[in-house]
Amino acid sequence: FITNPPMKYNLIIADDDADFGHKAKTAFYDALNGINRPKVILPTGNTPAPFYKDLRESGDCPSFTYIALDEYTGLMEDDKRLFKKWLAQEILDPLEIKVRWTFNSAANPACEIEKMRALFFKNGHADVAILGIGENGHVGFNEPGSPFNESVRHVRLTEETRKANMAYWGEQYGVMPTHALTLGIADLIESKKTILLARGAAKAEILQRALHGEITTDVPASYLQRQENVTIVADRAAAQLLPH
Ligand code: PGA
């Protein structure tokens, strides 16, 4: 009978936040090496913060096109809760990354989907996808059950994800958005290289399941088992259940 061969990935383990930032940056530079005008998907969240800090403080100025992974919809374009605002502040403005493929939160989502698909069609997909993983295995806003063959789309957020993201909003911001635009797994599959970032013990179990469990839409990140060129950058707590 046929079994899947064990997944091959490059595992980089970090000792602390500073080491995580440094190792993630090194993995990023390795991935960019030799690519002309690279297109890069970048994640938001707590996980990449040390990576962005290291990049900002390095004094380097890597050049790339930024591709948004996901964005809330229904917010005004000057709303500081937008992922693109957060990323601009954290990394895109400091590095002077000018070319940004982003979603307009206030526009018609169907038009935004078409816009992003057209950009991929004309220019090709990402060279490097840097991703986080949710405790339920989501990547971007591809929640459990998201088909692997779907491209950019408008999704309703799960209660779990809304609660997890509530922490970033603070009481004064009122209610969380209910919907978002996200690149689909089909778009992420097209990325030539993937760097998955994970920090903290809360990610240990899902990381193990995603990389070594069944390949299933119940664990969206399990699509990575079929990808080439996957690097995992994890701290010791997140990597504790991985063979190494
Ligand atoms: P986190 O989010 O970095 O805040 O843990 C990751 C994710 O849910 O994709």
Coordinates of C-alpha atoms and ligand atoms in Angstrom, one line a residue:
F1 CA 0.0 0.0 0.0
I2 CA 1.0 3.6 -0.5
T3 CA 2.0 6.0 2.2
N4 CA 3.2 9.6 1.9
P5 CA 6.9 9.8 2.3
P6 CA 7.8 11.9 5.4
M7 CA 7.9 15.6 4.6
K8 CA 11.2 17.2 4.0
Y9 CA 11.6 20.6 5.5
N10 CA 14.4 22.7 6.9
L11 CA 14.0 23.2 10.6
I12 CA 15.6 26.2 12.3
I13 CA 15.2 26.4 16.0
A14 CA 15.7 29.6 18.0
D15 CA 16.6 30.1 21.6
D16 CA 14.9 33.4 22.4
D17 CA 13.1 36.3 20.7
A18 CA 16.3 38.0 19.5
D19 CA 17.7 34.7 18.1
F20 CA 14.3 34.0 16.4
G21 CA 14.4 37.4 14.8
H22 CA 17.9 36.9 13.6
K23 CA 17.4 33.4 12.3
A24 CA 14.1 34.3 10.5
K25 CA 15.9 37.2 8.8
T26 CA 18.8 34.9 7.7
A27 CA 16.2 32.4 6.3
F28 CA 14.5 35.3 4.5
Y29 CA 17.7 36.5 2.9
D30 CA 18.6 33.0 1.9
A31 CA 15.2 32.6 0.3
L32 CA 15.6 36.0 -1.6
N33 CA 19.1 35.1 -2.8
G34 CA 19.3 35.0 -6.6
I35 CA 15.7 36.1 -7.2
N36 CA 15.3 39.2 -9.4
R37 CA 12.6 41.6 -8.1
P38 CA 11.2 39.2 -5.6
K39 CA 7.5 39.1 -4.6
V40 CA 7.0 38.4 -0.9
I41 CA 4.0 37.5 1.2
L42 CA 4.3 38.8 4.7
P43 CA 2.2 37.9 7.8
T44 CA 0.9 40.0 10.6
G45 CA 0.5 39.0 14.3
N46 CA 2.7 38.5 17.3
T47 CA 4.8 35.8 15.8
P48 CA 6.8 37.8 13.2
A49 CA 7.4 40.8 15.5
P50 CA 11.0 39.8 16.4
F51 CA 11.7 39.2 12.7
Y52 CA 10.5 42.6 11.7
K53 CA 12.4 44.2 14.6
D54 CA 15.7 42.5 13.5
L55 CA 15.1 43.5 9.9
R56 CA 14.4 47.2 10.9
E57 CA 17.4 47.4 13.0
S58 CA 19.8 45.6 10.6
G59 CA 20.4 48.8 8.6
D60 CA 19.9 46.6 5.4
C61 CA 17.4 47.6 2.7
P62 CA 16.2 44.5 0.9
S63 CA 14.1 45.3 -2.0
F64 CA 10.9 43.3 -2.8
T65 CA 7.2 43.6 -3.8
Y66 CA 5.0 43.1 -0.8
I67 CA 1.9 40.9 -1.3
A68 CA -0.8 41.1 1.4
L69 CA -1.8 37.7 2.9
D70 CA -5.1 38.9 4.3
E71 CA -7.1 41.9 5.4
Y72 CA -10.3 42.7 7.3
T73 CA -13.1 44.1 5.1
G74 CA -15.6 46.8 5.8
L75 CA -13.1 49.2 7.5
M76 CA -12.3 52.7 6.3
E77 CA -9.0 53.0 4.5
D78 CA -7.5 55.2 7.3
D79 CA -8.4 52.7 10.0
K80 CA -5.3 51.9 12.1
R81 CA -6.6 48.4 12.7
L82 CA -5.9 47.4 9.1
F83 CA -3.2 44.9 8.7
K84 CA -1.6 47.0 6.0
K85 CA -1.3 49.9 8.4
W86 CA 0.3 47.7 11.0
L87 CA 2.7 46.2 8.4
A88 CA 3.5 49.7 7.0
Q89 CA 4.5 50.8 10.5
E90 CA 6.4 47.6 11.5
I91 CA 8.4 47.0 8.3
L92 CA 7.2 48.4 5.0
D93 CA 7.8 52.1 5.7
P94 CA 11.1 51.6 7.6
L95 CA 12.5 49.5 4.7
E96 CA 10.9 51.9 2.1
I97 CA 9.1 49.1 0.4
K98 CA 7.1 51.0 -2.2
V99 CA 5.4 48.4 -4.3
R100 CA 2.6 46.9 -2.3
W101 CA -0.2 44.6 -3.5
T102 CA -2.8 45.2 -0.8
F103 CA -6.6 44.9 -0.4
N104 CA -8.8 48.0 -0.1
S105 CA -10.9 47.2 2.9
A106 CA -13.6 49.7 2.1
A107 CA -14.0 48.6 -1.6
N108 CA -16.3 45.9 -3.0
P109 CA -14.6 42.6 -2.0
A110 CA -15.5 41.0 -5.3
C111 CA -13.5 43.7 -7.1
E112 CA -10.6 43.4 -4.7
I113 CA -10.5 39.6 -5.4
E114 CA -10.4 40.3 -9.2
K115 CA -7.7 42.9 -8.7
M116 CA -5.4 40.5 -6.8
R117 CA -6.1 37.6 -9.2
A118 CA -5.2 39.9 -12.1
L119 CA -1.9 40.9 -10.4
F120 CA -1.0 37.2 -10.0
F121 CA -2.0 36.5 -13.6
K122 CA 0.0 39.3 -15.0
N123 CA 3.1 39.1 -12.8
G124 CA 3.2 35.6 -11.4
H125 CA 2.8 34.4 -7.9
A126 CA 4.9 35.0 -4.8
D127 CA 8.6 34.0 -4.8
V128 CA 8.6 33.7 -1.0
A129 CA 5.6 33.2 1.3
I130 CA 6.4 34.0 5.0
L131 CA 3.5 32.7 7.1
G132 CA 2.3 32.2 10.6
I133 CA 0.1 29.4 11.8
G134 CA -3.0 29.7 13.9
E135 CA -3.7 27.4 16.9
N136 CA -6.4 25.7 14.7
G137 CA -4.0 25.3 11.8
H138 CA -5.2 28.3 9.8
V139 CA -2.9 30.2 7.4
G140 CA -3.9 33.7 6.5
F141 CA -7.7 33.5 7.0
N142 CA -7.9 30.1 5.6
E143 CA -9.8 28.4 8.4
P144 CA -10.2 24.7 8.9
G145 CA -12.3 23.3 6.0
S146 CA -10.9 25.8 3.4
P147 CA -10.5 23.9 0.1
F148 CA -6.9 23.6 -1.0
N149 CA -7.9 24.6 -4.6
E150 CA -9.4 28.0 -3.8
S151 CA -7.7 31.2 -4.7
V152 CA -8.3 34.7 -3.2
R153 CA -11.6 35.0 -1.5
H154 CA -13.9 36.8 1.0
V155 CA -14.5 34.8 4.1
R156 CA -16.5 35.0 7.3
L157 CA -14.1 34.8 10.3
T158 CA -14.6 32.0 12.9
E159 CA -15.4 33.0 16.5
E160 CA -12.1 31.4 17.5
T161 CA -10.1 33.7 15.2
R162 CA -12.1 36.8 16.1
K163 CA -11.4 36.1 19.8
A164 CA -7.7 35.4 19.1
N165 CA -7.4 38.7 17.2
M166 CA -9.5 40.7 19.7
A167 CA -6.3 41.0 21.8
Y168 CA -4.9 43.3 19.2
W169 CA -7.9 45.6 19.1
G170 CA -8.5 46.8 22.6
E171 CA -11.8 47.7 24.1
Q172 CA -11.9 51.2 22.6
Y173 CA -12.2 49.8 19.1
G174 CA -15.5 48.2 19.6
V175 CA -16.6 45.2 17.7
M176 CA -14.3 43.0 15.6
P177 CA -15.0 42.8 11.8
T178 CA -16.8 39.7 10.8
H179 CA -15.3 39.2 7.3
A180 CA -11.9 39.4 5.6
L181 CA -10.2 38.9 2.3
T182 CA -7.5 36.2 2.2
L183 CA -5.2 34.7 -0.3
G184 CA -6.3 31.1 -0.8
I185 CA -4.3 27.9 -0.2
A186 CA -4.2 27.6 -4.0
D187 CA -2.3 30.9 -4.1
L188 CA 0.1 29.9 -1.3
I189 CA 0.8 26.6 -3.1
E190 CA 2.1 28.6 -6.0
S191 CA 4.8 30.3 -3.9
K192 CA 8.2 29.0 -4.8
K193 CA 9.5 29.1 -1.2
T194 CA 7.8 29.1 2.1
I195 CA 9.0 30.2 5.5
L196 CA 6.6 29.2 8.3
L197 CA 7.2 31.1 11.6
A198 CA 6.0 29.7 15.0
R199 CA 6.6 30.9 18.5
G200 CA 5.3 29.6 21.8
A201 CA 4.1 26.3 23.3
A202 CA 0.5 26.9 22.2
K203 CA 1.7 26.3 18.6
A204 CA 3.6 23.0 19.3
E205 CA 0.8 20.6 18.8
I206 CA -0.7 22.2 15.6
L207 CA 2.8 22.5 14.1
Q208 CA 3.4 18.8 14.6
R209 CA 0.0 17.9 13.2
A210 CA 0.4 20.2 10.2
L211 CA 3.8 18.8 9.3
H212 CA 3.5 15.2 10.3
G213 CA -0.2 14.4 10.5
E214 CA -2.8 13.7 7.9
I215 CA -2.9 16.1 4.9
T216 CA -6.4 17.4 5.3
T217 CA -8.4 20.6 4.9
D218 CA -9.2 20.3 8.6
V219 CA -5.6 21.5 9.2
P220 CA -5.1 24.1 6.4
A221 CA -1.4 24.3 7.0
S222 CA -1.0 20.6 6.2
Y223 CA -0.9 21.6 2.5
L224 CA 2.8 22.4 3.3
Q225 CA 3.5 18.7 3.3
R226 CA 3.1 18.8 -0.5
Q227 CA 5.3 21.9 -0.9
E228 CA 8.9 22.0 -2.0
N229 CA 11.3 24.5 -0.3
V230 CA 9.7 24.8 3.1
T231 CA 11.7 26.2 6.0
I232 CA 10.3 26.3 9.6
V233 CA 11.6 28.9 12.0
A234 CA 10.4 28.0 15.5
D235 CA 11.4 28.7 19.0
R236 CA 12.1 25.7 21.3
A237 CA 8.6 25.8 22.8
A238 CA 6.9 25.6 19.4
A239 CA 9.3 23.0 18.0
Q240 CA 9.2 20.7 21.0
L241 CA 7.0 18.0 19.3
L242 CA 9.0 18.0 16.0
P243 CA 11.6 15.4 15.3
H244 CA 15.0 17.0 15.4
Ligands
PGA1 P1 -0.1 35.0 15.9 O1 -1.1 34.7 14.7 O2 1.2 35.3 15.3 O3 -0.7 36.2 16.6 O4 0.0 33.8 16.8 C1 -0.7 33.7 13.8 C2 -1.9 33.3 13.0 O5 -3.0 33.2 13.7 O6 -1.8 33.2 11.8

